[in-house]
CSV table of C-alpha atoms and ligand atoms in Angstrom, one decimal:
chain,number,residue,atom,x,y,z
A,1,UNK,CA,20.2,-76.8,-20.6
A,2,UNK,CA,20.3,-78.7,-17.1
A,3,UNK,CA,19.4,-76.3,-14.2
A,4,UNK,CA,22.4,-74.7,-12.4
A,5,UNK,CA,22.8,-72.4,-9.6
A,6,UNK,CA,24.1,-69.7,-12.1
A,7,UNK,CA,20.7,-70.0,-13.8
A,8,UNK,CA,18.8,-69.7,-10.5
A,9,UNK,CA,16.7,-66.9,-11.7
A,10,UNK,CA,15.4,-69.0,-14.6
A,11,UNK,CA,14.7,-71.9,-12.4
A,12,UNK,CA,12.6,-69.6,-10.1
A,13,UNK,CA,10.8,-68.1,-13.1
A,14,UNK,CA,9.5,-71.5,-13.8
A,15,UNK,CA,8.0,-72.2,-10.5
A,16,UNK,CA,4.2,-72.3,-9.8
A,17,UNK,CA,3.3,-69.0,-7.7
A,18,UNK,CA,2.8,-70.9,-4.4
A,19,UNK,CA,6.3,-72.4,-4.7
A,20,UNK,CA,7.8,-69.0,-5.7
A,21,UNK,CA,6.0,-67.3,-2.6
A,22,UNK,CA,7.5,-70.1,-0.3
A,23,UNK,CA,10.9,-69.5,-1.8
A,24,UNK,CA,10.6,-65.8,-1.3
A,25,UNK,CA,9.6,-66.0,2.3
A,26,UNK,CA,12.6,-68.0,3.1
A,27,UNK,CA,15.4,-67.1,0.6
A,28,UNK,CA,16.8,-64.1,-1.2
A,29,UNK,CA,19.4,-64.0,-3.8
A,30,UNK,CA,21.6,-61.8,-5.9
A,31,UNK,CA,23.1,-62.4,-9.2
A,32,UNK,CA,26.2,-60.6,-10.2
A,33,UNK,CA,29.0,-60.6,-12.7
A,34,UNK,CA,32.7,-60.7,-11.9
A,35,UNK,CA,34.4,-58.8,-14.7
A,36,UNK,CA,38.0,-60.2,-15.0
A,37,UNK,CA,40.4,-58.5,-17.6
A,38,UNK,CA,43.5,-60.6,-18.0
A,39,UNK,CA,46.5,-59.0,-19.8
A,40,UNK,CA,47.6,-60.7,-23.1
A,41,UNK,CA,50.7,-62.4,-21.4
A,42,UNK,CA,48.3,-64.3,-19.1
A,43,UNK,CA,45.8,-65.7,-21.8
A,44,UNK,CA,47.8,-68.8,-22.6
A,45,UNK,CA,47.9,-69.8,-18.9
A,46,UNK,CA,44.1,-69.1,-18.5
A,47,UNK,CA,43.2,-71.0,-21.7
A,48,UNK,CA,44.9,-74.0,-20.2
A,49,UNK,CA,43.9,-73.7,-16.6
A,50,UNK,CA,40.3,-73.3,-17.4
A,51,UNK,CA,40.1,-75.3,-20.5
A,52,UNK,CA,37.1,-77.4,-19.2
A,53,UNK,CA,35.0,-74.1,-19.6
A,54,UNK,CA,34.8,-74.2,-23.5
A,55,UNK,CA,36.0,-76.0,-26.6
A,56,UNK,CA,38.3,-73.0,-27.8
A,57,UNK,CA,40.8,-70.9,-26.1
A,58,UNK,CA,38.7,-67.8,-27.0
A,59,UNK,CA,35.8,-69.4,-25.5
A,60,UNK,CA,37.7,-70.0,-22.4
A,61,UNK,CA,38.8,-66.4,-22.1
A,62,UNK,CA,35.3,-65.1,-22.7
A,63,UNK,CA,34.0,-67.4,-19.8
A,64,UNK,CA,36.8,-66.1,-17.5
A,65,UNK,CA,36.2,-62.5,-18.4
A,66,UNK,CA,32.7,-62.6,-17.4
A,67,UNK,CA,32.0,-64.9,-14.3
A,68,UNK,CA,28.5,-65.2,-13.0
A,69,UNK,CA,28.2,-65.1,-9.2
A,70,UNK,CA,25.2,-66.2,-7.3
A,71,UNK,CA,24.7,-65.1,-3.7
A,72,UNK,CA,22.0,-67.0,-1.9
A,73,UNK,CA,20.8,-66.2,1.6
A,74,UNK,CA,18.4,-68.0,3.9
A,75,UNK,CA,16.7,-65.0,5.4
A,76,UNK,CA,15.5,-66.8,8.4
A,77,UNK,CA,18.9,-68.1,9.6
A,78,UNK,CA,21.3,-65.7,7.9
A,79,UNK,CA,23.1,-68.7,6.3
A,80,UNK,CA,24.5,-67.5,3.0
A,81,UNK,CA,26.6,-68.7,0.2
A,82,UNK,CA,28.5,-67.3,-2.8
A,83,UNK,CA,28.5,-69.5,-5.8
A,84,UNK,CA,31.0,-69.0,-8.6
A,85,UNK,CA,29.9,-71.0,-11.7
A,86,UNK,CA,33.3,-70.8,-13.3
A,87,UNK,CA,34.8,-72.7,-10.4
A,88,UNK,CA,31.7,-75.1,-10.3
A,89,UNK,CA,32.3,-76.4,-13.8
A,90,UNK,CA,35.5,-78.0,-13.0
A,91,UNK,CA,35.3,-81.6,-14.0
A,92,UNK,CA,35.7,-84.1,-11.1
A,93,UNK,CA,38.8,-86.1,-11.6
A,94,UNK,CA,38.8,-89.4,-9.9
A,95,UNK,CA,42.3,-89.5,-8.6
A,96,UNK,CA,43.7,-92.8,-7.5
A,97,UNK,CA,43.7,-93.2,-3.8
A,98,UNK,CA,46.8,-95.4,-3.8
A,99,UNK,CA,49.1,-93.0,-2.0
A,100,UNK,CA,46.4,-92.3,0.5
A,101,UNK,CA,45.7,-95.9,1.1
A,102,UNK,CA,49.4,-96.5,1.7
A,103,UNK,CA,49.5,-93.6,4.2
A,104,UNK,CA,46.4,-95.1,6.0
A,105,UNK,CA,48.0,-98.5,6.0
A,106,UNK,CA,51.4,-97.0,7.4
A,107,UNK,CA,49.4,-95.6,10.5
A,108,UNK,CA,48.2,-99.1,11.3
A,109,UNK,CA,51.0,-100.5,13.4
A,110,UNK,CA,51.1,-97.6,15.9
A,111,UNK,CA,47.3,-97.0,15.9
A,112,UNK,CA,45.8,-96.7,19.4
A,113,UNK,CA,42.3,-97.1,17.9
A,114,UNK,CA,43.2,-100.8,16.8
A,115,UNK,CA,44.0,-101.5,20.4
A,116,UNK,CA,41.3,-99.5,22.3
A,117,UNK,CA,41.2,-101.4,25.5
A,118,UNK,CA,45.0,-100.8,26.0
A,119,UNK,CA,45.4,-97.4,24.4
A,120,UNK,CA,42.2,-95.4,24.8
A,121,UNK,CA,40.7,-94.2,28.1
A,122,UNK,CA,37.2,-95.2,29.2
A,123,UNK,CA,34.3,-92.9,30.2
A,124,UNK,CA,33.0,-93.1,34.0
A,125,UNK,CA,30.4,-95.6,32.9
A,126,UNK,CA,32.8,-97.8,30.9
A,127,UNK,CA,32.4,-98.4,27.3
A,128,UNK,CA,29.5,-99.4,24.9
A,129,UNK,CA,29.8,-103.0,23.6
A,130,UNK,CA,33.3,-104.4,24.6
A,131,UNK,CA,35.3,-101.7,22.9
A,132,UNK,CA,33.1,-99.7,20.6
A,133,UNK,CA,33.5,-96.4,22.5
A,134,UNK,CA,36.2,-94.6,24.4
A,135,UNK,CA,36.5,-91.3,26.1
A,136,UNK,CA,38.3,-88.4,24.2
A,137,UNK,CA,41.7,-88.1,25.9
A,138,UNK,CA,41.5,-84.3,25.5
A,139,UNK,CA,37.8,-83.7,26.0
A,140,UNK,CA,36.1,-80.6,24.9
A,141,UNK,CA,33.0,-81.0,27.0
A,142,UNK,CA,32.1,-82.7,30.2
A,143,UNK,CA,30.9,-85.8,28.4
A,144,UNK,CA,33.0,-86.4,25.3
A,145,UNK,CA,33.5,-89.8,23.7
A,146,UNK,CA,34.3,-91.5,20.5
A,147,UNK,CA,32.8,-94.3,18.5
A,148,UNK,CA,35.8,-96.3,17.2
A,149,UNK,CA,34.9,-98.1,13.9
A,150,UNK,CA,35.9,-101.7,13.5
A,151,UNK,CA,37.9,-101.0,10.4
A,152,UNK,CA,41.0,-99.0,10.6
A,153,UNK,CA,40.5,-97.4,7.2
A,154,UNK,CA,38.3,-94.4,7.3
A,155,UNK,CA,37.7,-94.9,3.7
A,156,UNK,CA,35.6,-97.9,4.2
A,157,UNK,CA,32.5,-96.0,3.1
A,158,UNK,CA,34.0,-96.0,-0.4
A,159,UNK,CA,34.1,-99.8,-0.4
A,160,UNK,CA,31.5,-102.0,-2.2
A,161,UNK,CA,31.0,-104.1,0.8
A,162,UNK,CA,30.2,-101.2,3.1
A,163,UNK,CA,26.6,-101.7,4.4
A,164,UNK,CA,23.8,-99.6,6.0
A,165,UNK,CA,23.8,-102.0,8.9
A,166,UNK,CA,27.2,-100.4,9.9
A,167,UNK,CA,25.7,-97.0,10.0
A,168,UNK,CA,22.8,-98.4,12.1
A,169,UNK,CA,25.3,-99.8,14.5
A,170,UNK,CA,27.0,-96.5,14.7
A,171,UNK,CA,23.8,-94.6,15.4
A,172,UNK,CA,22.7,-97.2,18.1
A,173,UNK,CA,26.2,-97.2,19.7
A,174,UNK,CA,26.4,-93.5,19.8
A,175,UNK,CA,22.9,-93.1,21.2
A,176,UNK,CA,23.5,-95.8,23.9
A,177,UNK,CA,26.6,-93.9,25.0
A,178,UNK,CA,24.7,-90.7,25.3
A,179,UNK,CA,22.0,-92.3,27.3
A,180,UNK,CA,24.6,-93.6,29.7
A,181,UNK,CA,25.7,-89.8,30.1
A,182,UNK,CA,22.2,-88.6,30.5
A,183,UNK,CA,21.4,-91.4,33.0
A,184,UNK,CA,24.5,-90.3,35.1
A,185,UNK,CA,23.7,-86.6,34.9
A,186,UNK,CA,20.0,-85.7,34.0
A,187,UNK,CA,21.1,-82.2,33.1
A,188,UNK,CA,23.3,-83.6,30.4
A,189,UNK,CA,20.6,-83.7,27.7
A,190,UNK,CA,22.0,-82.1,24.5
A,191,UNK,CA,23.5,-85.1,22.6
A,192,UNK,CA,25.7,-84.1,19.4
A,193,UNK,CA,27.0,-86.7,17.1
A,194,UNK,CA,29.8,-85.9,14.5
A,195,UNK,CA,32.2,-87.5,12.1
A,196,UNK,CA,35.4,-85.9,11.1
A,197,UNK,CA,36.9,-88.0,8.2
A,198,UNK,CA,40.6,-87.6,7.7
A,199,UNK,CA,42.8,-84.5,8.3
A,200,UNK,CA,41.2,-82.1,6.0
A,201,UNK,CA,38.1,-82.5,8.2
A,202,UNK,CA,40.0,-81.9,11.5
A,203,UNK,CA,40.4,-85.7,12.4
A,204,UNK,CA,43.8,-86.1,14.3
A,205,UNK,CA,43.5,-89.9,14.4
A,206,UNK,CA,43.4,-91.7,10.9
A,207,UNK,CA,41.4,-94.8,12.2
A,208,UNK,CA,37.8,-94.4,11.3
A,209,UNK,CA,35.9,-92.8,14.3
A,210,UNK,CA,32.9,-90.7,15.1
A,211,UNK,CA,32.6,-88.3,18.1
A,212,UNK,CA,29.8,-87.8,20.6
A,213,UNK,CA,29.3,-85.1,23.1
A,214,UNK,CA,26.4,-84.3,25.6
A,215,UNK,CA,26.0,-80.7,26.7
A,216,UNK,CA,24.5,-79.5,29.9
A,217,UNK,CA,21.8,-76.6,30.4
A,218,UNK,CA,21.7,-75.7,26.8
A,219,UNK,CA,22.4,-77.0,23.4
A,220,UNK,CA,25.5,-76.3,21.2
A,221,UNK,CA,25.2,-72.6,20.0
A,222,UNK,CA,24.7,-73.3,16.4
A,223,UNK,CA,22.0,-75.9,17.1
A,224,UNK,CA,20.3,-73.5,19.5
A,225,UNK,CA,20.5,-70.8,16.9
A,226,UNK,CA,18.8,-72.9,14.3
A,227,UNK,CA,15.9,-73.7,16.8
A,228,UNK,CA,15.4,-70.1,17.6
A,229,UNK,CA,15.4,-69.0,13.9
A,230,UNK,CA,13.1,-71.7,13.0
A,231,UNK,CA,10.6,-70.8,15.9
A,232,UNK,CA,10.8,-67.2,14.9
A,233,UNK,CA,10.0,-68.1,11.2
A,234,UNK,CA,7.0,-70.3,12.2
A,235,UNK,CA,5.7,-67.5,14.5
A,236,UNK,CA,6.4,-64.8,11.8
A,237,UNK,CA,5.2,-66.7,8.7
A,238,UNK,CA,2.7,-69.1,10.1
A,239,UNK,CA,4.5,-72.1,8.6
A,240,UNK,CA,6.9,-74.7,9.6
A,241,UNK,CA,10.5,-73.7,8.8
A,242,UNK,CA,11.7,-77.4,8.2
A,243,UNK,CA,8.4,-78.3,6.0
A,244,UNK,CA,9.2,-75.2,4.0
A,245,UNK,CA,13.0,-75.9,3.7
A,246,UNK,CA,12.1,-79.4,2.2
A,247,UNK,CA,9.2,-78.0,0.0
A,248,UNK,CA,11.5,-75.4,-1.5
A,249,UNK,CA,14.3,-77.8,-2.3
A,250,UNK,CA,11.8,-80.2,-3.7
A,251,UNK,CA,10.3,-77.5,-6.0
A,252,UNK,CA,13.8,-76.6,-7.3
A,253,UNK,CA,14.8,-80.1,-7.9
A,254,UNK,CA,17.3,-80.0,-5.1
A,255,UNK,CA,15.5,-82.8,-2.9
A,256,UNK,CA,15.3,-86.6,-3.1
A,257,UNK,CA,13.4,-89.0,-0.8
A,258,UNK,CA,15.3,-91.9,0.5
A,259,UNK,CA,12.7,-94.0,2.2
A,260,UNK,CA,11.1,-91.9,4.8
A,261,UNK,CA,14.1,-89.4,4.9
A,262,UNK,CA,14.4,-86.2,3.0
A,263,UNK,CA,17.8,-85.5,1.4
A,264,UNK,CA,18.6,-82.0,0.2
A,265,UNK,CA,21.3,-80.6,-1.8
A,266,UNK,CA,21.5,-77.4,0.3
A,267,UNK,CA,20.8,-74.1,-1.3
A,268,UNK,CA,23.1,-72.4,1.2
A,269,UNK,CA,25.9,-74.9,1.8
A,270,UNK,CA,28.5,-74.3,4.5
A,271,UNK,CA,31.1,-75.5,2.1
A,272,UNK,CA,31.4,-77.8,-0.9
A,273,UNK,CA,28.6,-80.4,-1.6
A,274,UNK,CA,26.7,-79.9,1.5
A,275,UNK,CA,23.7,-82.4,1.9
A,276,UNK,CA,21.2,-82.1,4.6
A,277,UNK,CA,19.1,-85.1,5.7
A,278,UNK,CA,15.7,-84.4,7.5
A,279,UNK,CA,14.2,-87.3,9.4
A,280,UNK,CA,11.3,-87.3,11.8
A,281,UNK,CA,13.2,-89.0,14.6
A,282,UNK,CA,16.7,-90.4,15.3
A,283,UNK,CA,15.5,-94.0,15.4
A,284,UNK,CA,13.8,-93.7,12.1
A,285,UNK,CA,14.3,-97.1,10.6
A,286,UNK,CA,15.2,-95.5,7.1
A,287,UNK,CA,17.9,-93.0,8.6
A,288,UNK,CA,20.9,-95.4,8.5
A,289,UNK,CA,20.0,-96.3,4.9
A,290,UNK,CA,19.8,-92.5,4.0
A,291,UNK,CA,23.2,-91.9,5.7
A,292,UNK,CA,24.6,-94.9,3.7
A,293,UNK,CA,23.3,-93.3,0.5
A,294,UNK,CA,24.6,-89.9,1.3
A,295,UNK,CA,28.0,-91.5,1.9
A,296,UNK,CA,27.7,-93.4,-1.4
A,297,UNK,CA,27.1,-90.0,-3.2
A,298,UNK,CA,30.3,-88.7,-1.7
A,299,UNK,CA,32.2,-92.0,-2.9
A,300,UNK,CA,30.9,-91.4,-6.4
A,301,UNK,CA,32.0,-87.8,-6.2
A,302,UNK,CA,35.4,-88.9,-5.2
A,303,UNK,CA,35.1,-87.2,-1.8
A,304,UNK,CA,37.6,-88.6,0.8
A,305,UNK,CA,37.4,-86.1,3.7
A,306,UNK,CA,34.2,-84.7,5.1
A,307,UNK,CA,32.4,-83.7,8.2
A,308,UNK,CA,29.0,-85.2,9.3
A,309,UNK,CA,27.0,-83.6,12.1
A,310,UNK,CA,23.6,-84.6,13.6
A,311,UNK,CA,21.2,-82.2,15.1
A,312,UNK,CA,18.4,-83.4,17.3
A,313,UNK,CA,16.0,-82.4,20.1
A,314,UNK,CA,17.4,-83.2,23.6
A,315,UNK,CA,17.4,-86.5,25.4
A,316,UNK,CA,14.9,-87.2,28.1
A,317,UNK,CA,11.2,-86.3,28.3
A,318,UNK,CA,9.9,-84.2,25.4
A,319,UNK,CA,10.9,-80.5,25.9
A,320,UNK,CA,8.2,-78.3,24.4
A,321,UNK,CA,10.9,-75.7,23.2
A,322,UNK,CA,12.0,-78.6,20.8
A,323,UNK,CA,8.6,-79.7,19.8
A,324,UNK,CA,8.9,-78.7,16.0
A,325,UNK,CA,12.7,-79.6,15.6
A,326,UNK,CA,13.3,-82.8,13.4
A,327,UNK,CA,16.6,-84.7,13.2
A,328,UNK,CA,19.1,-83.2,10.8
A,329,UNK,CA,22.2,-84.9,9.3
A,330,UNK,CA,24.6,-82.6,7.7
A,331,UNK,CA,27.5,-83.7,5.4
A,332,UNK,CA,30.1,-81.4,3.9
A,333,UNK,CA,33.1,-82.1,1.7
A,334,UNK,CA,36.3,-80.8,2.9
A,335,UNK,CA,38.2,-81.1,-0.3
A,336,UNK,CA,41.6,-82.3,-1.5
A,337,UNK,CA,43.6,-84.1,1.1
A,338,UNK,CA,46.8,-83.1,-0.8
A,339,UNK,CA,46.0,-79.4,-0.9
A,340,UNK,CA,48.1,-77.3,1.7
A,341,UNK,CA,45.5,-74.6,1.9
A,342,UNK,CA,42.6,-74.8,4.4
A,343,UNK,CA,39.1,-74.7,2.7
A,344,UNK,CA,37.7,-72.0,5.0
A,345,UNK,CA,39.0,-68.6,5.7
A,346,UNK,CA,37.9,-65.1,6.8
A,347,UNK,CA,34.9,-65.3,4.3
A,348,UNK,CA,33.5,-68.5,5.8
A,349,UNK,CA,34.1,-67.5,9.5
A,350,UNK,CA,32.9,-64.0,9.2
A,351,UNK,CA,31.0,-63.4,6.0
A,352,UNK,CA,29.5,-65.8,3.5
A,353,UNK,CA,30.5,-69.4,2.4
A,354,UNK,CA,32.3,-69.5,-0.9
A,355,UNK,CA,31.4,-72.6,-2.8
A,356,UNK,CA,32.4,-74.0,-6.2
A,357,UNK,CA,30.2,-77.2,-6.4
A,358,UNK,CA,26.6,-76.5,-7.9
A,359,UNK,CA,23.9,-77.9,-5.7
A,360,UNK,CA,22.0,-78.8,-8.9
A,361,UNK,CA,24.7,-81.1,-10.0
A,362,UNK,CA,24.9,-82.6,-6.5
A,363,UNK,CA,21.2,-83.2,-6.6
A,364,UNK,CA,21.8,-85.2,-9.9
A,365,UNK,CA,24.3,-87.3,-8.1
A,366,UNK,CA,21.9,-87.8,-5.1
A,367,UNK,CA,19.2,-89.1,-7.6
A,368,UNK,CA,21.6,-91.6,-9.2
A,369,UNK,CA,22.5,-92.9,-5.5
A,370,UNK,CA,18.8,-93.3,-4.9
A,371,UNK,CA,18.9,-95.9,-7.5
A,372,UNK,CA,21.9,-98.0,-6.2
A,373,UNK,CA,20.9,-101.3,-4.6
A,374,UNK,CA,21.7,-101.9,-0.9
A,375,UNK,CA,23.9,-105.1,-0.6
A,376,UNK,CA,22.6,-107.3,2.1
A,377,UNK,CA,24.9,-109.5,4.2
A,378,UNK,CA,25.3,-113.0,2.9
B,401,ZN,ZN1,43.6,-98.4,13.7
């Protein structure tokens, strides 16, 4: 049987002792069973709604009556996720993106990002390139800009001709923008790059774009929280948090290596299909290719709306407080664009993330993406 989050206990039992020790110093987990007792009148509905669980209606009902739950916690950071294997086995149905493509096309005539020089504001230092960046018209920090993609469609990452060079250009553009902010105000050091793709991921403009902010005095709370937790872990355990994080995922079969970048199917994802890339530095020549591969994983999994976020040490001269902090790139799937419900609720904001997708299945998809060829420009 392939490894799965529901069988985490068995996967751990097969680890060599050193790997098990490393797992135990960073993670804890609890396996539970949710008992669900449907009345007879409900049985036909269940047999149909969950038919992917078993080949017979009775098998489906048995699988629904006893649902394995795995709750994983990162003890160093407090990040925790509840996995329900019943939900995680839902097949991925690649739905046609026709309606979505039509909606994206319909937004083109009135799109301000297709005419950035006329319809988007500039930052005080102007723009990067002729029109690659603009200021956010409603800023949420002192320095807040957008990187506007050449293509109107945010689904360009799903196309065959989408290339790693485009990711490299985005990273370089965003960095050049941040350096302008830092040159204008040396206290502005805390660069944060993010990419919200489509409305489920909170993008208010359809045209493909990423966002950059540069904070002053201290980093954004979640980045600073991770720095402090990693530092406390290093002091307490005498081991690097990030080295252990990668090694644990590797031992479990949840990590792949894309060039010099480690890519993890996260054991405590914030939401569905979270991947974490770990690179030594922002200008690692393998980072654009790794981001490109992560996007190819999403394309293959029929993900259309996602968030990407980049954590890194501050701009300017090396800061000793950030000495052991790598560059991290997070990706999270935000679910079905047609669904009216939001994918996060009180559980995610205030308790534990609730996730359906199995990280072991995601790791399989990541291994397949490692084999796909990079198409070079003719
Ligand atoms: Zn546009």
